[in-house]
CSV table of C-alpha atoms and ligand atoms in Angstrom, one decimal:
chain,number,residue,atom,x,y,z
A,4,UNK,CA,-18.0,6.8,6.8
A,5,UNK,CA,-19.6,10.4,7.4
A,6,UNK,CA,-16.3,12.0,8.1
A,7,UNK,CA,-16.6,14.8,5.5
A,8,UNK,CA,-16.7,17.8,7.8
A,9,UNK,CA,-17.9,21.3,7.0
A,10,UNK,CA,-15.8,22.4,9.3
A,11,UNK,CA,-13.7,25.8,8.8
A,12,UNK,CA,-10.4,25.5,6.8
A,13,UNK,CA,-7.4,24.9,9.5
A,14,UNK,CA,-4.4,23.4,9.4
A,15,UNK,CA,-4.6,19.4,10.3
A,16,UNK,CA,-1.9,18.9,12.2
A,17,UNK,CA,-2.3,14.7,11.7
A,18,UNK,CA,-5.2,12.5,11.5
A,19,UNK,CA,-4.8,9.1,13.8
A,20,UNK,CA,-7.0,6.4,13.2
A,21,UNK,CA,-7.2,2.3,14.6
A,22,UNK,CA,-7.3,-0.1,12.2
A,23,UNK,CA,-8.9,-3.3,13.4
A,24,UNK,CA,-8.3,-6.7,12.6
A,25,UNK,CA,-10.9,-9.4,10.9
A,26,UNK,CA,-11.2,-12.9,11.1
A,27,UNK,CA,-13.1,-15.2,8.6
A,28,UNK,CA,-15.7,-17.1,10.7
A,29,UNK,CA,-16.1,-19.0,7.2
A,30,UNK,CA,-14.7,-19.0,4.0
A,31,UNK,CA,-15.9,-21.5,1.4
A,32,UNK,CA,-14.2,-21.4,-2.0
A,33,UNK,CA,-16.6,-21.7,-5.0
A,34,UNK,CA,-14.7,-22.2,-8.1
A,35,UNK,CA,-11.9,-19.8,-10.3
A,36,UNK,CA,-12.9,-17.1,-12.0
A,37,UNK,CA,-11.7,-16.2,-14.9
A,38,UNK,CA,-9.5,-13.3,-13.6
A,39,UNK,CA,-8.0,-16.1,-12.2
A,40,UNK,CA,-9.2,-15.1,-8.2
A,41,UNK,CA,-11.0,-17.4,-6.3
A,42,UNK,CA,-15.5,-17.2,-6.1
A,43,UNK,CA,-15.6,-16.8,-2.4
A,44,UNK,CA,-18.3,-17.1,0.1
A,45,UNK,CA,-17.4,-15.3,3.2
A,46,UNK,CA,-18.4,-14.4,6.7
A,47,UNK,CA,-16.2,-11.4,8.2
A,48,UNK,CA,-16.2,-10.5,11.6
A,49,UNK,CA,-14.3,-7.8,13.1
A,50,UNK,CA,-12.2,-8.1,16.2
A,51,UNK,CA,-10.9,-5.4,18.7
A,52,UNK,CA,-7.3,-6.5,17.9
A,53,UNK,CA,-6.1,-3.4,16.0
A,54,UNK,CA,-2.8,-1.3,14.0
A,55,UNK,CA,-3.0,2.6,14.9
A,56,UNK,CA,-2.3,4.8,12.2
A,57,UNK,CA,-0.9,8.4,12.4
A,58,UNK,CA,-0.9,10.4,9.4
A,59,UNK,CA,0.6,14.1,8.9
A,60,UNK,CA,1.2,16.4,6.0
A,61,UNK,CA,5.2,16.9,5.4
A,62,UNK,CA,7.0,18.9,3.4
A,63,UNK,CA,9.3,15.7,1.5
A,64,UNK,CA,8.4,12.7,-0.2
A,65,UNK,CA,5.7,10.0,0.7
A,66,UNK,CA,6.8,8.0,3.5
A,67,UNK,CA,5.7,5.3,5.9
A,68,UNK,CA,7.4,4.0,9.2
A,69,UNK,CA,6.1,0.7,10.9
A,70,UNK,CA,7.5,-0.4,14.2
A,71,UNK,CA,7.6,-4.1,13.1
A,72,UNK,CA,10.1,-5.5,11.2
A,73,UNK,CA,8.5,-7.7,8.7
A,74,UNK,CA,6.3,-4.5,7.4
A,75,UNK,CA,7.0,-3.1,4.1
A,76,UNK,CA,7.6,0.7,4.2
A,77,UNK,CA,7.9,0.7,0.4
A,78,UNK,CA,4.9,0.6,-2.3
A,79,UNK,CA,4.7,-2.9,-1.6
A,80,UNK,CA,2.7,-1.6,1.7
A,81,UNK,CA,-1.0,-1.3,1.0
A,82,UNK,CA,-1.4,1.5,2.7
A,83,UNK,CA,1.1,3.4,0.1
A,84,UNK,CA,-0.9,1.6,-2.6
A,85,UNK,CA,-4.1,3.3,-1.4
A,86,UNK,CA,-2.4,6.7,-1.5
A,87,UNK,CA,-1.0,6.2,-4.9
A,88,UNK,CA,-5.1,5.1,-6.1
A,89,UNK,CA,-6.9,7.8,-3.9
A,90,UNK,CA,-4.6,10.6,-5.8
A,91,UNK,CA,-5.2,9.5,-9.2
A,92,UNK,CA,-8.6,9.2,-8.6
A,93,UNK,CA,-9.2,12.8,-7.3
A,94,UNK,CA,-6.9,14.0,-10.9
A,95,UNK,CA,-5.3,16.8,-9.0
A,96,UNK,CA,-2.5,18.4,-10.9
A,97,UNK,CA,0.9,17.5,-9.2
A,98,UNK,CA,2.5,14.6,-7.8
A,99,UNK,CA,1.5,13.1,-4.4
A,100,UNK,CA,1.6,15.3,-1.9
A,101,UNK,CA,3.9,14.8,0.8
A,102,UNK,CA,2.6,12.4,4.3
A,103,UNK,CA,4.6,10.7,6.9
A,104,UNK,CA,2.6,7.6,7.8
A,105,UNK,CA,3.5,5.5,11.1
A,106,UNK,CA,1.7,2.6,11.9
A,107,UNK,CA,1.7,0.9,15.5
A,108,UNK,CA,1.6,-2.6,14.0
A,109,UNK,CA,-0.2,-4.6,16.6
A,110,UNK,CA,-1.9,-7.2,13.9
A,111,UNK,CA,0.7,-10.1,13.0
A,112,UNK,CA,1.4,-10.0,9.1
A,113,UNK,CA,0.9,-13.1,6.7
A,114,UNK,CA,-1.6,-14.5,9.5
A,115,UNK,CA,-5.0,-13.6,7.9
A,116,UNK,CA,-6.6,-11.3,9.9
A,117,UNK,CA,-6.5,-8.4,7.3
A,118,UNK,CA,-4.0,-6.3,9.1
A,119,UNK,CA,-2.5,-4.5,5.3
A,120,UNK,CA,-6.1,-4.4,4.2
A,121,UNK,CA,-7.4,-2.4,7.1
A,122,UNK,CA,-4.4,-0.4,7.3
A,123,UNK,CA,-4.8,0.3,3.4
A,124,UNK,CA,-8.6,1.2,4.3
A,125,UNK,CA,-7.5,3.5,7.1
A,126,UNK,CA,-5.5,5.6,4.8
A,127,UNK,CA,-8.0,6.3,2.3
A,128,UNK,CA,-10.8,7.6,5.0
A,129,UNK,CA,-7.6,9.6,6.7
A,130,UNK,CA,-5.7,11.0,3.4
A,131,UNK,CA,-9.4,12.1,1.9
A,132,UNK,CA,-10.0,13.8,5.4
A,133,UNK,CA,-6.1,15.0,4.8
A,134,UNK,CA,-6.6,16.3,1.3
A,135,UNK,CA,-9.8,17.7,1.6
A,136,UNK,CA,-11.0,15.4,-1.0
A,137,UNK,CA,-14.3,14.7,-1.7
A,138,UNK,CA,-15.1,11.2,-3.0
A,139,UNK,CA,-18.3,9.1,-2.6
A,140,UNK,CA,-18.7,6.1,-0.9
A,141,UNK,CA,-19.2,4.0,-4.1
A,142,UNK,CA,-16.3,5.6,-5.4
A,143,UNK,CA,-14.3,4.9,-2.1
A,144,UNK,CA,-15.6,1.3,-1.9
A,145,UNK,CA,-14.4,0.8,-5.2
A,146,UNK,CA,-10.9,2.3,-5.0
A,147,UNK,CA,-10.5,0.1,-1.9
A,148,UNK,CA,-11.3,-3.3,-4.0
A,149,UNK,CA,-8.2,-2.1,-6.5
A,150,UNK,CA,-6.3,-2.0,-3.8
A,151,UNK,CA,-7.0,-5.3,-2.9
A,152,UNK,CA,-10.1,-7.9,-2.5
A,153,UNK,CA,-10.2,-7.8,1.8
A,154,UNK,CA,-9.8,-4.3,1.6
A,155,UNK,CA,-13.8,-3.1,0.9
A,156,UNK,CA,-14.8,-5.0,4.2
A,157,UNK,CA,-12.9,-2.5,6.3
A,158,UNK,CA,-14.8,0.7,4.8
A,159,UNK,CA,-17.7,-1.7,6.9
A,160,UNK,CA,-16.6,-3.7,9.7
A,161,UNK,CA,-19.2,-5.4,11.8
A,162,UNK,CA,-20.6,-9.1,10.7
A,163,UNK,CA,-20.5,-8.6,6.9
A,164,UNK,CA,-20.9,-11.3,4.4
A,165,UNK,CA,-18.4,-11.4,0.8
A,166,UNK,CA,-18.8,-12.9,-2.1
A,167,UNK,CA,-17.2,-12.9,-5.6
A,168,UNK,CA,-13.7,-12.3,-5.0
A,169,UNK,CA,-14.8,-11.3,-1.1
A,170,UNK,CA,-15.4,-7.8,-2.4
A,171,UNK,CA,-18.8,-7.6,-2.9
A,172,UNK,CA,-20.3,-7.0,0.6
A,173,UNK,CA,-23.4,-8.0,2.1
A,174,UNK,CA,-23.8,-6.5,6.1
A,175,UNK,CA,-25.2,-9.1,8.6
A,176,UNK,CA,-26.6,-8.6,11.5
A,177,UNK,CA,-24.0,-8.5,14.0
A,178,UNK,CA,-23.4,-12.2,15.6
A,179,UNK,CA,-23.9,-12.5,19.3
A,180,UNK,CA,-21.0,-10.6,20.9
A,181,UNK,CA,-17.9,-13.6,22.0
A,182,UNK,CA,-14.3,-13.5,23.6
A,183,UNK,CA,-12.0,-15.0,21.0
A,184,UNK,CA,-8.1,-16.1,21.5
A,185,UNK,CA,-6.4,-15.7,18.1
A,186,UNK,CA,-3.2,-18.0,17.7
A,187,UNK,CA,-0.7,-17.1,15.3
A,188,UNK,CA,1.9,-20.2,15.0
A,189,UNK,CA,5.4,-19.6,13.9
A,190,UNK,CA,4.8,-19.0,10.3
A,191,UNK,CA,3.1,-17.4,7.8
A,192,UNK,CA,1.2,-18.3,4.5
A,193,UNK,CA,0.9,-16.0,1.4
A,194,UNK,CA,-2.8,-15.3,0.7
A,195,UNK,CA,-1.8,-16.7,-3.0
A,196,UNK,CA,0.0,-19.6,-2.0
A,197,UNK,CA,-2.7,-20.8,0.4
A,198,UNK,CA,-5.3,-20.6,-2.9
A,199,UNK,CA,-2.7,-21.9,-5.0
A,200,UNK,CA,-2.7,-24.8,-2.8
A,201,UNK,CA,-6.2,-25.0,-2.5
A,202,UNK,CA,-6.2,-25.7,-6.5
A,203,UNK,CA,-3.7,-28.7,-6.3
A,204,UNK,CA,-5.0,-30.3,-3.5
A,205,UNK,CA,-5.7,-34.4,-3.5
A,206,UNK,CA,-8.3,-35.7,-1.8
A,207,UNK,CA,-10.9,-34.0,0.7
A,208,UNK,CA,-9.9,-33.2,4.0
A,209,UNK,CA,-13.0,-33.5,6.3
A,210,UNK,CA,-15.6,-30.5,5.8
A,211,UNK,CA,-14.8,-27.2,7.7
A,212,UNK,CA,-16.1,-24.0,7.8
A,213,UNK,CA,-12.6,-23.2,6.0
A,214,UNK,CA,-11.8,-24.7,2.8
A,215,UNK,CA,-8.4,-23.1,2.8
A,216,UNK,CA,-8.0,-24.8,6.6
A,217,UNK,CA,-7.2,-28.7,5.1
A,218,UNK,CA,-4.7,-27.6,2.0
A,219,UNK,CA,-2.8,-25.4,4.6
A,220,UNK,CA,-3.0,-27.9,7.2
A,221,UNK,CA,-1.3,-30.5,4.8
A,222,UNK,CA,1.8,-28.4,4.7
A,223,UNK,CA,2.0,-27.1,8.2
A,224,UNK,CA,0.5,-29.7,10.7
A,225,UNK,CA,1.2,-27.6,13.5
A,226,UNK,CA,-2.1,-25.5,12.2
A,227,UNK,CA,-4.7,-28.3,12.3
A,228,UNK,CA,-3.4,-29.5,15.6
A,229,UNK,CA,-3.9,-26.2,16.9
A,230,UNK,CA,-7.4,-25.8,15.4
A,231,UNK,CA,-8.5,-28.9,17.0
A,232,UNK,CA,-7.1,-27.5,20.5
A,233,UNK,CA,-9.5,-24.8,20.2
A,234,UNK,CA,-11.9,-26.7,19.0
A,235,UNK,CA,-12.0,-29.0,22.2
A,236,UNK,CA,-12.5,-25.5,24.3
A,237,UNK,CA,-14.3,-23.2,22.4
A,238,UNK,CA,-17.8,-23.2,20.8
A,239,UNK,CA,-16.4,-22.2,17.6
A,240,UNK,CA,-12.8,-22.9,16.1
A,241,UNK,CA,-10.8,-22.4,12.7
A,242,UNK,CA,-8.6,-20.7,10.7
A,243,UNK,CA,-9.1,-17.5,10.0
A,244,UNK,CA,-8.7,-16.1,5.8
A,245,UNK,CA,-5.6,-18.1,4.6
A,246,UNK,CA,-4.3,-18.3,7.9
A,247,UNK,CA,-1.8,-18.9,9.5
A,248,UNK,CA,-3.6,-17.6,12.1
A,249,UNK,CA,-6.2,-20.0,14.4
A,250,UNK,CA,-8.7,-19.0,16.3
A,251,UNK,CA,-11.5,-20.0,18.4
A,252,UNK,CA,-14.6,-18.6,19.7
A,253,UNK,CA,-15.6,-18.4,23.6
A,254,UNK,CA,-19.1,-17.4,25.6
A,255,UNK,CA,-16.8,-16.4,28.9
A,256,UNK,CA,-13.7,-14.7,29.2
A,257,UNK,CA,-12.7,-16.9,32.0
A,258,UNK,CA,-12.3,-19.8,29.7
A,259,UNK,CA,-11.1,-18.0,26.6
A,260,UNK,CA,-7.8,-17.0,28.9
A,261,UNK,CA,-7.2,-20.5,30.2
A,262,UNK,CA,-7.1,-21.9,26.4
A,263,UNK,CA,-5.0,-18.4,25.2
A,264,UNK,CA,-2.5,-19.5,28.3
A,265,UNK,CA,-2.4,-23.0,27.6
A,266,UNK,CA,-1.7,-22.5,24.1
A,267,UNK,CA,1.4,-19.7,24.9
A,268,UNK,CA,5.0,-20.9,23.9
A,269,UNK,CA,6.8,-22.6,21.0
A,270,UNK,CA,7.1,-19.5,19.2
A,271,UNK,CA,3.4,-18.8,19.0
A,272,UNK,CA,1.3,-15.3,19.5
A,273,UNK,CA,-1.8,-15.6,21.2
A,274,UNK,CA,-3.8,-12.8,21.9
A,275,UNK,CA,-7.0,-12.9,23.9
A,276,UNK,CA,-9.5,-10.0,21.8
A,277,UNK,CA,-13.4,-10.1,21.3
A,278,UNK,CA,-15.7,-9.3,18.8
A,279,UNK,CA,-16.9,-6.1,17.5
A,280,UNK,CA,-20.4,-5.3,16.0
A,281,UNK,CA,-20.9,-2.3,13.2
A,282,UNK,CA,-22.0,0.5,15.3
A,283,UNK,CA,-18.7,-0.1,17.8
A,284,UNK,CA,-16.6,-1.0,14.7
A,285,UNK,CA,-17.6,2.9,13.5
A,286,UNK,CA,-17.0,4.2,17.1
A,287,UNK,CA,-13.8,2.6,17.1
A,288,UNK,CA,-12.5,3.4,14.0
A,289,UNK,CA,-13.6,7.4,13.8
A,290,UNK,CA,-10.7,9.7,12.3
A,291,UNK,CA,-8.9,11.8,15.5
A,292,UNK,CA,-7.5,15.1,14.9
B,3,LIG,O1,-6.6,-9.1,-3.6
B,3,LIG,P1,-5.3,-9.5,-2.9
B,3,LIG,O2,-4.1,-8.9,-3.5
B,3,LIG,O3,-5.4,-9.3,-1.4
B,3,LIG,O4,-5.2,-11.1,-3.1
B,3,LIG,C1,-3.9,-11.7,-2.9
B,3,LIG,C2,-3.9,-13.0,-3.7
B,3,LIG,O5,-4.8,-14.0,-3.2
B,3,LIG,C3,-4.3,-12.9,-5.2
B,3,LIG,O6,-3.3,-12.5,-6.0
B,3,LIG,C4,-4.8,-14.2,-5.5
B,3,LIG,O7,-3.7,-15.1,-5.8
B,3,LIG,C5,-5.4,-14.7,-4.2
B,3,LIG,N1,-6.9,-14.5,-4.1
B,3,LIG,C6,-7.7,-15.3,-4.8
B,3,LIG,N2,-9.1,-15.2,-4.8
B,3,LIG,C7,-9.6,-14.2,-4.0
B,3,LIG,C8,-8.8,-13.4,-3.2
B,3,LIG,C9,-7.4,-13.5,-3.3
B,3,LIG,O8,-7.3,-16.2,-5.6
B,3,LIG,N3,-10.9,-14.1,-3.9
């Protein structure tokens, strides 16, 4: 994202970096592949709900500390994943350099708003700025798809539409700018177990921009009657990836924060965030010395 500098050789004393959330205006699932992921076709939007990163060369071992609980620091983190793929793919002799990673975790986990995927992209624009490596775009867009299928749409941001296995990208023109209160119930659903639902589900539920909305609605009602909440209020509602985060969509802030209070309490997060088009989305996310 134009961050290669030619600037002289000093010593970076850490990179810090926002990684923002997405929701999923739309998702429709169009079949299995024979990799066994789902044929997606998705709209992306980003949202001003965001992680901070903070990456700085050390001395020991590779390590990552989060602030939240329920975030790996191990290599089941993405953003460790990405570090592990970006080295090998620059074949420098050695093992991983040392980097002490913390992240600010501001975007709930398991909720489908991409919060390991945009960390994970984060740390590959920050640890090629950190290692002076130079990789090309294509290159970095395609390391980002091993690390996982959400995590190419971050090297993006904006309005951006996927398809395939949601890796293959196709920018929109950003959508007209909206408030938007994201509600994240008291549980979370596994990206594979929402598909894997999905693929034994009976019957049709009733057509929504989401097809992962219905199957994860059948085993937590608690998401569909929040959907329909926001639906009443807003111009735009759903569930955003393979949830368990809701959200809906609002032309004034003014009535965006009456549905965000109503819908505080029994356990749920609700945070009150807008969307954010391309050229902010780059502002927003440029690497800080
Ligand atoms: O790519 P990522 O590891 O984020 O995907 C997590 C899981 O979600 C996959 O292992 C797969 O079960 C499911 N998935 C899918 N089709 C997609 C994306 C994810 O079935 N297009």
């Amino acid at each position: 994202m134009g961050e290669t500098r030619s600037a002289p050789a000093r010593r970076t004393a850490s990179i810090r970096v926002r990684a923002l959330a997405k929701l999923n205006l739309s998702l429709r699932v169009l079949g299995v592949r024979p990799d066994g992921y789902h044929e997606l076709r998705t709209q992306f939007q980003s949202i001003a709900l965001h992680d901070t990163l903070t990456f700085r060369s050390i001395g020991g071992p590779f390590c990552i500390r989060c602030d939240e609980a329920g975030c790996p620091t191990d290599a089941k983190n993405l953003v460790w994943q990405a570090a592990q793929r970006l080295w090998a793919a620059v074949a420098r002799p050695g093992p991983m350099p040392g980097v002490s990673v913390r992240i600010a975790k501001r975007i709930p986990v398991r909720a489908g708003l991409g919060g390991g995927s945009s960390d994970a992209a984060a740390a590959l624009r920050a640890l090629a700025m950190l290692w002076r490596a130079r990789v090309s775009r294509e290159r970095m867009l395609e390391i980002a798809a091993e690390v996982g299928a959400d995590v190419p749409f971050f090297l993006h941001g904006g309005s951006v539409l996927g398809l395939q296995r949601g890796d293959v990208l196709v920018p929109q023109h950003d959508v007209p700018a909206a408030w938007i209160v994201v509600v994240v119930p008291p549980f979370g659903v596994s990206t594979a177990d929402a598909f894997q639902w999905f693929d034994h589900r009976r019957g049709g539920g009733p057509a929504l921009a989401n097809d992962l909305e219905q199957p994860v609605a059948a085993r937590h009602p608690e998401s569909a009657r929040l959907v329909q909440d926001l639906r009443d209020a807003a111009t735009q509602a759903g569930m955003s990836g393979s949830g368990s985060a809701v959200f809906g969509l609002f032309d004034r802030r003014t009535t965006a924060a009456q549905a965000a209070k109503r819908l505080d309490g029994g356990g749920r997060r609700v945070f009150l965030t807008r969307t954010v088009a391309r050229a902010e989305y780059a502002r927003m996310t440029r690497l800080a010395r």
